[in-house]
Amino acid sequence: MARFDHKKIEQKWQKRWEKERIFEVAEEGALRAKKYYVLDMFPYPSAAGLHVGHPEGYTASDIVARKRRMEGYHVLHPMGWDAFGLPAENYAIKTGVHPSESTAKNIETFRRQIKSLGFSYDWSREVATSDPAYYRWTQWLFLLLYKHGLAYRALANVNWCPSCNTVLANEQVIDGRCERCKHEVVQKELKQWFFRITKYADRLLADLEKLDWPEKIKAMQRNWIGKSEGVEVNFKIVKTEAEVEGRGATMQTSAEEFDIPVFTTRADTLFGVSYIVLAPEHPLVPALTSESEREQVAFYIRETYKKTELQRTGAASEEKTGVPLGVSAVHPLTGEKVPVWIADYVLLNYGTGAVMGVPAHDERDFAFAKKHGLSVRHVVAPPHEVSEARHEEEHHKKEIRNPIRRLADEIRNSTYTEDGVLVNSGEFTGLTSSDARQKIADALTSAERGRRQTNYHLRDWLVSRQRYWGAPIPIIYCDSCGEVPVPEEDLPVKLPDDVDFRPTGESPLVRSQRFHKVKCPTCGKAACRESDTMDTFVDSSWYFLRYCDPKNKKEFAAKETFEYWSPVDLYVGGAEHAVLHLLYARFFTKALFDQRLTAFEEPFLRLRNQGIVMGEDGQKMSKSRGNVVNPDEVVGEHGADAMRLYEMFMGDFAEAKPWSVQGILGMRRFLERAHGFVGSGETGSEEADVTAIVHKTIKKVSEDIEAFKFNTAISALMILLNELARASMPEATRRFAEESFVKLLSPFAPHIAEELWERLGHRELVCRETWPTFDPDLARDQVVAFVVQVNGKLRETMRLSADASEEDVKAHALASPNVHKYIEGKEIKQVVFVQGRLINFVTG
Ligand code: ANZ
Ligand code: ZN
């Protein structure tokens, strides 16, 4: 038998797949067949090249794609490049190499590396987001959203990285620092483009229920959307003329009245309010501020602008700064007056930008009250304390009239943030928190002092970037016409290549006169182009649609093909995209659905995330640690099939796991054994029911692939090979066994599988064969006759699975009338159980 020369085998079969265009799917004819769209998250073609983490997901999706093809589906399995982005631009700034040049080079490396692993991609559908033929449609999508009021420009306080000279999205700010360069982020007010994703908050939340996604990812999305149900409570502020004019406190003839709504999820704590606090930027602050406080208020507001949202909303333990406005607000139910403050821990753009302070039941409020000497009133007590107090009254100290009131008087120097039972809360005293929330909401509503309100934490998506290497935003500004969308026939708005893209704080595109200075498409007067580019998440959140019809010049996809392939049946990629990418893609899909451009509301029906591949030392792979594994070396030395098998054998697909050279050698040995055995005529001497073993393996491998348990599927293949090598069997059985083995192996190790298939005398490719099916009767576990005894006497025999548990066998035995009549009315003192053979009940 020939040596297992993986290089030769890989080249031979990769060439043949390519030449016969095996993995290209054409629509003609396919449109009536059942389809399966299996997608990988496309990579950013970094200068570092492919990481061994990439092929983990790619191998899994390839196994499913290959199995589906063998099951008779038309399979769309594409690959492309998330090619715009900062690293290429930063590299250009450092080295002078144009981003288009370095990106093209990186793509070439990635493509070569990915191809070397024998994935069954339809390369005729490759896309790159930096290609004008692609971003023309990114711009088209922008205009579509614009036309429907889903893209708008607004002045916004943005996170600004002074080192990268760019705006950062909230999620790119980690602990107040730029995700990329770790420089401290500051706030800056700029006109920015936004996508109105908040309009879809409720649908994005509700439709999660329809998806077969990891529960963890759904939970992260829910949390990000952050639906919060509560009440808006109006506090009235009466500013007397004395306060209005800053004159003597005796003149109170004319007075100004303001209604300040606050948003709370804890209406049950309403009687515990000891102050009201507004966000410093709240528009009513100047009007509310009393003369005596004006200076210190103005100073505090200026200080607030220097802080990022993260610094403002930090831990409760951090110092809670703030200043009083010198006015008071009226409690809507008690009429009591409480002071009004501003503090930066309250944010302007959530809820109403104002909060009722309840120090006894909220950590941040507590910290604030302690620092500023504000009162703390407990109005919710832990349920057990309330029941103890009640108990005391009934049984011991009859003289205590109202134990709940008494509890409230024991003001503790701490917070109680859980739900409980209301104390010291007027007519609501004694209610549980959840009852009280309803009753208080009703009371406020009927008194017209409040109303129920639902808020979402989700913010609109800030999409403009003051950078070069991205898709230009297709808008023109004209002095006479204002904001003018670029007419569709003028798309794409191409990135100029003569730009000095070194960052200065303004968009580099402004410096290309050719690009920036244009004629207004409406009136023809001199105008200028929007010079910001789009967040690369815009490019990468609709690419899965383009794969359906990647060469179409007239539409983003022809309706017929598009509706055939979409939505994606299986999406595989890293969990780091749990929130943004997946949420944005879902938003686009819904926006297109509303314009009747798609027939589906969710883009990815099934999602699976791979775990991270760590270095051999169990640490994250990084250049500085020197534990990075180079896929080229692994493929070169051990072969693509061994690498693919090992990626899948490492452990639970979704879990993080360390790389191991020993592990890959094990896979290599398995392949060598398969290469030596299949078609060799070599035979063992053991008697075994080979047919049953093969059927069981077909069942196991088929089911494990569906369940993403690739490691146990590979184990089953290894066991099968061992059994075959030991067994003696007739020629026909041997043929059936070997062919089944090769077919089952083929999605995992496609190159060697083709080679072995050929050796078995086939001219056709194994990847075009039919996936083997199993006979359920043969695949069933071995059945044996169990002996059931009562006190050592045979009373029954039962046919059960050889590995049935004691519990199972016991249940079956006791259910038999033959056994039951000897046991009835007696106590079972002991049970003797012999696996696969016998059960004996000993009675007293
Ligand atoms: C009174 C109260 C008492 C609160 C209590 C909590 C506990 P979620 O669940 O995130 O919606 N809040 C409301 N608007 C705010 C803003 N703009 N900036 C900072 N904090 C704000 O949180 C709602 C709670 O967050 C609200 O309920 C409010 O504090 C605070 F024992 O009101 B609560
Ligand atoms: Zn004009």
Coordinates of C-alpha atoms in Angstrom, one line a residue, residues 240-255:
T240 CA -42.0 81.4 43.6
E241 CA -41.4 84.9 42.2
A242 CA -38.9 85.3 45.0
E243 CA -36.9 82.5 43.5
V244 CA -37.6 83.7 40.0
E245 CA -36.4 87.2 40.6
G246 CA -33.9 86.3 43.3
R247 CA -35.4 89.0 45.5
G248 CA -36.9 88.9 49.0
A249 CA -38.6 85.7 49.9
T250 CA -41.8 87.5 50.9
M251 CA -43.1 88.3 47.5
Q252 CA -44.8 85.2 46.1
T253 CA -47.5 86.7 44.0
S254 CA -46.6 85.3 40.6
A255 CA -45.0 81.9 40.4

